[in-house]
Each structure stands twice: as structure tokens, then as C-alpha cells.
PDB file of C-alpha atoms in Angstrom:
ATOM      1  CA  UNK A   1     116.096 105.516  84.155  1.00  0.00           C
ATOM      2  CA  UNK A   2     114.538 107.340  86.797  1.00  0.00           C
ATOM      3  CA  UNK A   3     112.172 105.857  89.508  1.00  0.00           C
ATOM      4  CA  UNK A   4     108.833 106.994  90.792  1.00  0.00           C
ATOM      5  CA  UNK A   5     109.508 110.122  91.967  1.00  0.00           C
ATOM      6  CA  UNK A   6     106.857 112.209  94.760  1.00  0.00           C
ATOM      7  CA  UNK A   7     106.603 115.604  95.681  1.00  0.00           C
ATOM      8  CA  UNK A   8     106.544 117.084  97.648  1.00  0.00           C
ATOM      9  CA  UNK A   9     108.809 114.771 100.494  1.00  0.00           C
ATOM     10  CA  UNK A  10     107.109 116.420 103.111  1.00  0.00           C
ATOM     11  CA  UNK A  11     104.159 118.165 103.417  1.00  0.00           C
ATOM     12  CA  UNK A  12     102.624 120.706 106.799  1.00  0.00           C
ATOM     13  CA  UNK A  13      99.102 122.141 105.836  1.00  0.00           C
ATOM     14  CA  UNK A  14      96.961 123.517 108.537  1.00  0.00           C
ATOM     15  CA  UNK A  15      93.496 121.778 109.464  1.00  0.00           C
ATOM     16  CA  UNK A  16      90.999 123.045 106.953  1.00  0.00           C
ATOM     17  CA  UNK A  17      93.494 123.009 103.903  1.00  0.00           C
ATOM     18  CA  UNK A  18      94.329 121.518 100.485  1.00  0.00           C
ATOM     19  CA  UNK A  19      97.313 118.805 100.272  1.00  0.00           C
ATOM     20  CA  UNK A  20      98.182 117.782  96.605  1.00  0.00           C
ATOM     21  CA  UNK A  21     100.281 114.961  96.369  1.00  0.00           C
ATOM     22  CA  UNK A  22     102.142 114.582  93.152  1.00  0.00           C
ATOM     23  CA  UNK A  23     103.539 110.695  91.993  1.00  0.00           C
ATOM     24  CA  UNK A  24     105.112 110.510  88.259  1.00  0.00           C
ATOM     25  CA  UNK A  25     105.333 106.916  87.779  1.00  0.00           C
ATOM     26  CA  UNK A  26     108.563 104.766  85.961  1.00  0.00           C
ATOM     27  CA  UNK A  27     109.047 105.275  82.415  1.00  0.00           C
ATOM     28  CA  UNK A  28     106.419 103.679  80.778  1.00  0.00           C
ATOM     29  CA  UNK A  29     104.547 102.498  83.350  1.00  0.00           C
ATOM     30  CA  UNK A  30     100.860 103.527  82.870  1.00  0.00           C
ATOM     31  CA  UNK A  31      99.436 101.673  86.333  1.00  0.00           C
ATOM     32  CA  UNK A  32      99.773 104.281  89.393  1.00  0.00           C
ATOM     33  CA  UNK A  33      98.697 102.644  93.033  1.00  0.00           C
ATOM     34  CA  UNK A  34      98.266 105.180  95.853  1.00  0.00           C
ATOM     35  CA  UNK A  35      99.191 103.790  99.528  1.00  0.00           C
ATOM     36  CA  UNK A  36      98.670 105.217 102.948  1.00  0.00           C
ATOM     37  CA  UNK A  37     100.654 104.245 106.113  1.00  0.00           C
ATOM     38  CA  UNK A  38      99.088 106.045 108.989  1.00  0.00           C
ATOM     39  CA  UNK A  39     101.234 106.055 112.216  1.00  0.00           C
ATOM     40  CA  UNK A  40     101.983 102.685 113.893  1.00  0.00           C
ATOM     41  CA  UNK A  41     100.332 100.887 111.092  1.00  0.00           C
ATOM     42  CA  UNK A  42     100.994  99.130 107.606  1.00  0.00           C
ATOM     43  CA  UNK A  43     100.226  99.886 104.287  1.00  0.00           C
ATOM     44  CA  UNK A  44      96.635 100.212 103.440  1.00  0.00           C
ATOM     45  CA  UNK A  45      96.314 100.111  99.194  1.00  0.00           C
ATOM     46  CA  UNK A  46      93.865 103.724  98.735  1.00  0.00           C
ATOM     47  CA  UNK A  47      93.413 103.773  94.693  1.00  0.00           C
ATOM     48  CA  UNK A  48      94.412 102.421  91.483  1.00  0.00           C
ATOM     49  CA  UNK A  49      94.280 104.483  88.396  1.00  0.00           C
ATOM     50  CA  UNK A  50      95.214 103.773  84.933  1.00  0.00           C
ATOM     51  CA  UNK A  51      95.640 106.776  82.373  1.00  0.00           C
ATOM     52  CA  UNK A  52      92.886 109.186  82.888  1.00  0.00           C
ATOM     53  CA  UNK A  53      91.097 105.859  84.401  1.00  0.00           C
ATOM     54  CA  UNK A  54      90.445 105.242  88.302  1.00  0.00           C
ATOM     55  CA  UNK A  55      90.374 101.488  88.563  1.00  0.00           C
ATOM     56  CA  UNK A  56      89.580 100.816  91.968  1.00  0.00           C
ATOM     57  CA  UNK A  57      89.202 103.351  94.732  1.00  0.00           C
ATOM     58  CA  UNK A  58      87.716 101.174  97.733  1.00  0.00           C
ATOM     59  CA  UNK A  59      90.570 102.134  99.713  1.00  0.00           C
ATOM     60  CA  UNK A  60      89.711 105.582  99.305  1.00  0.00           C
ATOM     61  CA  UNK A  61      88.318 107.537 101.904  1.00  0.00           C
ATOM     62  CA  UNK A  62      84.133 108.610 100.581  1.00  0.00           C
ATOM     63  CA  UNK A  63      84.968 111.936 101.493  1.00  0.00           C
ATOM     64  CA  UNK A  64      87.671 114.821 100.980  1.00  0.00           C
ATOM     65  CA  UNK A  65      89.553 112.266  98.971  1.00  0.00           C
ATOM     66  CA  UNK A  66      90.400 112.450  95.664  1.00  0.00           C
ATOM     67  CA  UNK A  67      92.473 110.920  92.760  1.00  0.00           C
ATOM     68  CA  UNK A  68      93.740 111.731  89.013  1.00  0.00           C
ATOM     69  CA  UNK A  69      95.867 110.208  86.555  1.00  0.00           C
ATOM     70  CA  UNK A  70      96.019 112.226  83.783  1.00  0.00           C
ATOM     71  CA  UNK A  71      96.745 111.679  80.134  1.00  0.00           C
ATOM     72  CA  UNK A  72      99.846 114.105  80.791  1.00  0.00           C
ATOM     73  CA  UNK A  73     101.579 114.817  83.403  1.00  0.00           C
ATOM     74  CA  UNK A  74     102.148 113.638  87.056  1.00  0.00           C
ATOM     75  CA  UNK A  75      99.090 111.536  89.458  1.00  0.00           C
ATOM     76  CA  UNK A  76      97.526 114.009  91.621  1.00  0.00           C
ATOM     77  CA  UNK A  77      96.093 112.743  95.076  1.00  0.00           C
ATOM     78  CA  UNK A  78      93.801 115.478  96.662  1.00  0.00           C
ATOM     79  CA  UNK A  79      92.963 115.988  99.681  1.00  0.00           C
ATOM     80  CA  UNK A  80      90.403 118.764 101.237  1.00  0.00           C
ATOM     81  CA  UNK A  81      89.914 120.258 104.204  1.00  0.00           C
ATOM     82  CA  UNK A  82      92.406 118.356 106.378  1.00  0.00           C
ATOM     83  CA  UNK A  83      91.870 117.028 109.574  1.00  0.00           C
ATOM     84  CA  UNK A  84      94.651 115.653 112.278  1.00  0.00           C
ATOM     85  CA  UNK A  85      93.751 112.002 111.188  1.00  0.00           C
ATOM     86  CA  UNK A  86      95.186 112.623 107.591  1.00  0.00           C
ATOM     87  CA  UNK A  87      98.624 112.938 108.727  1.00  0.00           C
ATOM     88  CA  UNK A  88     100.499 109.713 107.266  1.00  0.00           C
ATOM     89  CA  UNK A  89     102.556 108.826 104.859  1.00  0.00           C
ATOM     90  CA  UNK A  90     101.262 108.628 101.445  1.00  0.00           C
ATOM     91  CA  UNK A  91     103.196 106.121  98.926  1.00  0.00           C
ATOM     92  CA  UNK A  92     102.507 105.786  95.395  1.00  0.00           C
ATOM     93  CA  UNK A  93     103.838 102.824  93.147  1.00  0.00           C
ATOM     94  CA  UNK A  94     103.660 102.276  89.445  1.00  0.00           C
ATOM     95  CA  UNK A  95     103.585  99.273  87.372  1.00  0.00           C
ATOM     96  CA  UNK A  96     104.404  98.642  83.628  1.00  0.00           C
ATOM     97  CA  UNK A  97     101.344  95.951  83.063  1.00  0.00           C
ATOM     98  CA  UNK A  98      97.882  95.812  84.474  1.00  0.00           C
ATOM     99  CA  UNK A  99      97.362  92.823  87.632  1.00  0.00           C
ATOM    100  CA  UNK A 100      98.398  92.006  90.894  1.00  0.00           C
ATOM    101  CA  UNK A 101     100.590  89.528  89.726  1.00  0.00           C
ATOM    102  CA  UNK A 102     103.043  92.511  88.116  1.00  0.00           C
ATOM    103  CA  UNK A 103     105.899  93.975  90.129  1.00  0.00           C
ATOM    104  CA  UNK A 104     105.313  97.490  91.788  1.00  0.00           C
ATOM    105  CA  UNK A 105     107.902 100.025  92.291  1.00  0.00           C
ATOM    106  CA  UNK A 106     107.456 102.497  95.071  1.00  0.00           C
ATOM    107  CA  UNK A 107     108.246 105.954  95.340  1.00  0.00           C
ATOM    108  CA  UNK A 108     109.813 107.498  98.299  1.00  0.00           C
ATOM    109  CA  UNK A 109     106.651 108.375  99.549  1.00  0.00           C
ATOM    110  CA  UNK A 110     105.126 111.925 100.790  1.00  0.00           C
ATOM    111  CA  UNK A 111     104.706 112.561 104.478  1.00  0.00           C
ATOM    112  CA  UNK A 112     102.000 114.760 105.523  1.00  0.00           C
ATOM    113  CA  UNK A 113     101.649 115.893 108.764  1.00  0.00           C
ATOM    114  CA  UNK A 114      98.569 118.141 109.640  1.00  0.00           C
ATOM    115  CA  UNK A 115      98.401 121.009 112.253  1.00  0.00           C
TER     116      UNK A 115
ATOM    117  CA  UNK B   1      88.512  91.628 105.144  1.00  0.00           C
ATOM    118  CA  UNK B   2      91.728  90.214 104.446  1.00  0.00           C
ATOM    119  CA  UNK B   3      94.123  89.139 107.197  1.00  0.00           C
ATOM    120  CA  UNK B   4      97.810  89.123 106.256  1.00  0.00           C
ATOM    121  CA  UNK B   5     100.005  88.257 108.861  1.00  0.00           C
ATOM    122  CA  UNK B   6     103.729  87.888 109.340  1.00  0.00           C
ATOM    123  CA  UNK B   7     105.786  87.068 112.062  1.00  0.00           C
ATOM    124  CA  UNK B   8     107.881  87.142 114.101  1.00  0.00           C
ATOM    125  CA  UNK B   9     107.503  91.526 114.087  1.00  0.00           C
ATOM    126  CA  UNK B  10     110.765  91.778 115.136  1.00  0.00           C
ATOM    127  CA  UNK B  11     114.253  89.631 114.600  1.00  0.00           C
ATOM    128  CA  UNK B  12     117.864  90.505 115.898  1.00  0.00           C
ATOM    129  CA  UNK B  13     120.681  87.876 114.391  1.00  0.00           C
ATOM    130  CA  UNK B  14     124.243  88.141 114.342  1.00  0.00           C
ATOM    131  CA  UNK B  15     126.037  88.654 111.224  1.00  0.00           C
ATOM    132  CA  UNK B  16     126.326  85.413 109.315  1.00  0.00           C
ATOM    133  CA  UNK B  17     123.450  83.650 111.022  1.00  0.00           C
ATOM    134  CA  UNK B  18     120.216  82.366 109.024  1.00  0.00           C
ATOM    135  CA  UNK B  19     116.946  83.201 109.453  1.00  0.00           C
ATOM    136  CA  UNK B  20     113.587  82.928 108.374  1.00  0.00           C
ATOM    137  CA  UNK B  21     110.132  84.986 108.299  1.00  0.00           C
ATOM    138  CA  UNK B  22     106.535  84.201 107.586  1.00  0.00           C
ATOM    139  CA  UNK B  23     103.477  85.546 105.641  1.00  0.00           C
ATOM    140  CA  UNK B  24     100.283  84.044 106.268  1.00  0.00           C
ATOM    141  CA  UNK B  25      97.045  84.669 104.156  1.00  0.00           C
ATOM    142  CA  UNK B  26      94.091  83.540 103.158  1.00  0.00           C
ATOM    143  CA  UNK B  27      94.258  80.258 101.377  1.00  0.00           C
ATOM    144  CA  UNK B  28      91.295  80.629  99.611  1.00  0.00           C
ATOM    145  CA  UNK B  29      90.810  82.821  96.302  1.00  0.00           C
ATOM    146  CA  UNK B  30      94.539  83.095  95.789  1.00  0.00           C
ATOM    147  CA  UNK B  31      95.865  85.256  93.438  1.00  0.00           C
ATOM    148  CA  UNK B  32      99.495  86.873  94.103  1.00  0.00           C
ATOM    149  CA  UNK B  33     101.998  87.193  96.691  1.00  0.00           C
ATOM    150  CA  UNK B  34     104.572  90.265  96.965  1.00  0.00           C
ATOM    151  CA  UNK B  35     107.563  90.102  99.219  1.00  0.00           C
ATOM    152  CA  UNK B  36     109.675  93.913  99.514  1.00  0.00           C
ATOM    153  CA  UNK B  37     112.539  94.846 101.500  1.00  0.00           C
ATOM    154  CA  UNK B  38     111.688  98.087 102.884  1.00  0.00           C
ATOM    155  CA  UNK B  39     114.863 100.093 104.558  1.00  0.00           C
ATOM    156  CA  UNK B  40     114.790 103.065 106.687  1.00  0.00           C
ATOM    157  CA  UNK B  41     113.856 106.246 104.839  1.00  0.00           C
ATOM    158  CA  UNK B  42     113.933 104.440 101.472  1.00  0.00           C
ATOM    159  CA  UNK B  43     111.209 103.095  98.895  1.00  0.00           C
ATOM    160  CA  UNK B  44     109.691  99.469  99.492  1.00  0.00           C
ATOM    161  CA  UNK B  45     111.802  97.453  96.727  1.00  0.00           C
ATOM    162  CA  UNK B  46     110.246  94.326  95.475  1.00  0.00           C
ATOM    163  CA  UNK B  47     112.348  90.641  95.768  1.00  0.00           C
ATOM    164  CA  UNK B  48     109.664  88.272  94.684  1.00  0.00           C
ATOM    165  CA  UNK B  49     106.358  87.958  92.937  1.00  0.00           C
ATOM    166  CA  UNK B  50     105.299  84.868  93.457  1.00  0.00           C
ATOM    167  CA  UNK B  51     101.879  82.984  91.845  1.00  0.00           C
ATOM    168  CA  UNK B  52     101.961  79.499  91.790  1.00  0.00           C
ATOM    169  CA  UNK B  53     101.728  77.287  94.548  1.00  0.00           C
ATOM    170  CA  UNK B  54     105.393  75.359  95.204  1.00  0.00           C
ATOM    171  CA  UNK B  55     106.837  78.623  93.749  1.00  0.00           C
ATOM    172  CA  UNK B  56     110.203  78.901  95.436  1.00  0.00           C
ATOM    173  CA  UNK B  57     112.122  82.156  93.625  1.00  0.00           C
ATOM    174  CA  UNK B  58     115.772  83.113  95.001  1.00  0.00           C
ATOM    175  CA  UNK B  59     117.759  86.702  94.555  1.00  0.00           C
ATOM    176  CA  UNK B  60     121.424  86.284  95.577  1.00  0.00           C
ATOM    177  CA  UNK B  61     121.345  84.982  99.520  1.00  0.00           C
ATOM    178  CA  UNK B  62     117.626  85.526  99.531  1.00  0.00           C
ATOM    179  CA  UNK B  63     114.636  83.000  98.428  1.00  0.00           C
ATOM    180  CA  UNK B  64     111.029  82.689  99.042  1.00  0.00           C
ATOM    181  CA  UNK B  65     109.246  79.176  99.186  1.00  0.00           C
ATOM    182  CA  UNK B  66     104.629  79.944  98.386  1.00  0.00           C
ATOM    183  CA  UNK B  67     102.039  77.070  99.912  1.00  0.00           C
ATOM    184  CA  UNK B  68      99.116  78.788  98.518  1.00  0.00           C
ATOM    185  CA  UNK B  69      96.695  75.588  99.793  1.00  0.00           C
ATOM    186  CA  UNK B  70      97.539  75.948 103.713  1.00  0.00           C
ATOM    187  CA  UNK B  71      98.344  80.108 102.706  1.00  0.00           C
ATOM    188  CA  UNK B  72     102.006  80.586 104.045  1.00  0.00           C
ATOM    189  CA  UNK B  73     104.818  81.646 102.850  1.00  0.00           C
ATOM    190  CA  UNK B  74     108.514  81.219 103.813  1.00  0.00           C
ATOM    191  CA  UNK B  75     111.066  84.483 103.692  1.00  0.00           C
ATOM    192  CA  UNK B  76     114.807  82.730 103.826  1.00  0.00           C
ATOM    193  CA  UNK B  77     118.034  84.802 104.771  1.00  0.00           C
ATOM    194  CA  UNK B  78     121.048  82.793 104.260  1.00  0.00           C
ATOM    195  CA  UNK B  79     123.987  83.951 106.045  1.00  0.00           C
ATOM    196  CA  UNK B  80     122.898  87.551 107.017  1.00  0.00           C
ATOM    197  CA  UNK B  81     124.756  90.451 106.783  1.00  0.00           C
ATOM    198  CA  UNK B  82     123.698  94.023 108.491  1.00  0.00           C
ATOM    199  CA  UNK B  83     122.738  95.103 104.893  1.00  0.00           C
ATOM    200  CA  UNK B  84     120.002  92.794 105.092  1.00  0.00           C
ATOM    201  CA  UNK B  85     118.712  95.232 108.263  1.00  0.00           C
ATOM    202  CA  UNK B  86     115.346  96.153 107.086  1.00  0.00           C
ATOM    203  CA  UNK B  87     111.578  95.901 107.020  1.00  0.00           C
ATOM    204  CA  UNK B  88     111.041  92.540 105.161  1.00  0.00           C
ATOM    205  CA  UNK B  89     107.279  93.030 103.860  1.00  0.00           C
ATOM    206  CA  UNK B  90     104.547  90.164 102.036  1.00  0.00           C
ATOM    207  CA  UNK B  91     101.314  91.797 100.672  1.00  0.00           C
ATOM    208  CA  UNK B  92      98.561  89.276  99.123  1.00  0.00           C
ATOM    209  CA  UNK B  93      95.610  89.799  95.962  1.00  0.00           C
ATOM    210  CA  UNK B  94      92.646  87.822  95.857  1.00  0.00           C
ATOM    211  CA  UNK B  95      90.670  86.136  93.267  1.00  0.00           C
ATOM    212  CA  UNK B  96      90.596  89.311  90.810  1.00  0.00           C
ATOM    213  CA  UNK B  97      91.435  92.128  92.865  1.00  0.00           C
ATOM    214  CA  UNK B  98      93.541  95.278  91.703  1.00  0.00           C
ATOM    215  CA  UNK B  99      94.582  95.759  95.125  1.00  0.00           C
ATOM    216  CA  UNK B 100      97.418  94.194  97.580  1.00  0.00           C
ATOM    217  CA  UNK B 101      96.521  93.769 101.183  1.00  0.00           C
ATOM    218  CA  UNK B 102     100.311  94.242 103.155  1.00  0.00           C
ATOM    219  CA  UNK B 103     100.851  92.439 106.386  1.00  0.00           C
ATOM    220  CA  UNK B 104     102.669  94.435 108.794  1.00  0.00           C
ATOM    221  CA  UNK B 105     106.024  93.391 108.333  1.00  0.00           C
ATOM    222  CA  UNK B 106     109.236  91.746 110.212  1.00  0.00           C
ATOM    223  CA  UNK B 107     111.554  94.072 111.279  1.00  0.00           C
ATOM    224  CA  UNK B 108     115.463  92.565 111.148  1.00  0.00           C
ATOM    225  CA  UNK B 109     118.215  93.901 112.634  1.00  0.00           C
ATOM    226  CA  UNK B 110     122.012  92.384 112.098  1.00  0.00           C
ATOM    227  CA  UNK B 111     124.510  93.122 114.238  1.00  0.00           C
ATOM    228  CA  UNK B 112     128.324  92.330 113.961  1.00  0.00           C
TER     229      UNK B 112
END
């Protein structure tokens, strides 16, 4: 039973471009979270989608950011025009019920560093 | 804004010592607390969800003790091994929230 897998591991995109990040959560899980860690800091929860469903997105940045869970395939976080202060590590997790109060399992994370 | 906090950010103990961290949070609006072990260049990997105030949950030489009134709670280590030498990491929800909040973490470090 695989985990949540990411891809790309690691990411370089020049100031002005596109970064998608791709998370395809556990086996039946249907909950994705999306997670930044900028440098020198913690964890800072970005999104919550449920199939085809964004949940809660007041961690997300207004602008440039974007997220999808679609009813097929992987969750997409988007990112436009890149800027310097994007480069972090971006986590996803995934969860087989809805709530806080459910166990998440992380992926290995995608680390974007911008030029 | 919710404050998570744990301390001490850093430990160094010698193989076979205990130890113990803490997560403190808001004691108000309680919902969940999350404890993961987070290891160099791996995935965050939960240990405990805990919900109910007096919750005390154990994994193996590992438990976690939840005061959700004064909004602490207790990381135990017994007898550490360097294994155990990771990020040890508590992240709260609120009231109804879909989100965690992570404190910063306590880094440990076993030596032989």
C-alpha cells in the first residue's frame, strides 16, 4: 500500500514561471491538506480540498495561488509567476475521513526553490 | 491567531536516558491535538491523535499525556535510543476548524 507520493521532489523555476505541484493521496483517502514550510520556519496548513471540493483555503496565499483536487487523478497546487519568497517546501497529507481529529499522512514533500 | 508552542527547541540525551517535551495551546475552543515524529529527509509520521482531555495514548517506548483545560501537553521518551533522533512535532484544531496550526517543534538528538 503505497503512501502519499509528490512530484516532483524538487523543483527550480525561474522568477516569472509556473510550478505545479503534484500530491496523490493514500489509497482511499479522499481528504488532501497542502502545507508550506518556508525556510527557518514551521508548517503553515495552505488548503484543504476534498474531491473536486476546496474546503478551506485561508492559508492560501489571495494571489498566484492555486489548488485542485480532481475527481481523477493526482492534487495539483499551482503556482504563477514565481517570486524568490515562494521558495519552500511544499507538503501535502491525505486523510481517509473528514476532521481534525483524523490521522494525516504526509508525503515526502516538494521543495521549490526559485531563481 | 493561534499560538502553538513547544519546548525546549532543542534536546541532546544520551542513549538510554528519558526525556520529555511540551506542546502548549490554546485552552480554549479545543478540538484536536497531533503529535509526529518528523526525521531528516523523511515524511512527518503521526504517533498520537489525541481529543479528550486526560487522554494519555502510548506507542512502544513512547506516550503522550493531553490537559486540554490549562492547554499542555506532555511528549514522554522512555529510555531513548538514537532512533528516536528526530523532529518531535504537536499541531492543534480549534472549535471546528479543518486546519492544524503546528508549533515549531523539539529537535532531539541521542548520542551513544
Amino acid at each position: 500500500n503505497a503512501g502519499v507520493m509528490q512530484n516532483p521532489r524538487h523543483l527550480v523555476r525561474r522568477r516569472g514561471q509556473e510550478a505545479r505541484l503534484r500530491c496523490s493521496p493514500m489509497k482511499g483517502h479522499s481528504h488532501v491538506y497542502w502545507y508550506r514550510q518556508l525556510p527557518e520556519e514551521g508548517l503553515k496548513f495552505m488548503v484543504y480540498l476534498q474531491k473536486e471540493n476546496i474546503i478551506d483555503e485561508s492559508g492560501m496565499p489571495k494571489e498566484r495561488f492555486s489548488a485542485e483536487f480532481p475527481k481523477e487523478g493526482p492534487s495539483i497546487l499551482r503556482i504563477q509567476q514565481v517570486v524568490r519568497g515562494d521558495s519552500a517546501a511544499y507538503f501535502c497529507a491525505s486523510s481517509v475521513l473528514a476532521g481534525v481529529n483524523n490521522e494525516q499522512f504526509f508525503g515526502p514533500g516538494t521543495r521549490l526553490t526559485v531563481l | 491567531i493561534l499560538n502553538v508552542e513547544q519546548s525546549p527547541q532543542s534536546l541532546h540525551v544520551q542513549e538510554g536516558d528519558s526525556t520529555n517535551f511540551t506542546c502548549s495551546f490554546p485552552s480554549s475552543n479545543f478540538y484536536a491535538l497531533h503529535w509526529y515524529r518528523w526525521e531528516t529527509a523523511k515524511s512527518p509520521e503521526a504517533l498520537f491523535v489525541m481529543t479528550l482531555n486526560g487522554d494519555e495514548k502510548k506507542k512502544g517506548r513512547i506516550s503522550a499525556t493531553l490537559n486540554t483545560k490549562e492547554g499542555y501537553s506532555y511528549l514522554y521518551i522512555k529510555g531513548s535510543q538514537p532512533e528516536d533522533s528526530a523532529t518531535y512535532l504537536c499541531a492543534f484544531a480549534a472549535g471546528t476548524a479543518s486546519k492544524l496550526t503546528f508549533g515549531t517543534g523539539t529537535r532531539l538528538q541521542v548520542t551513544l
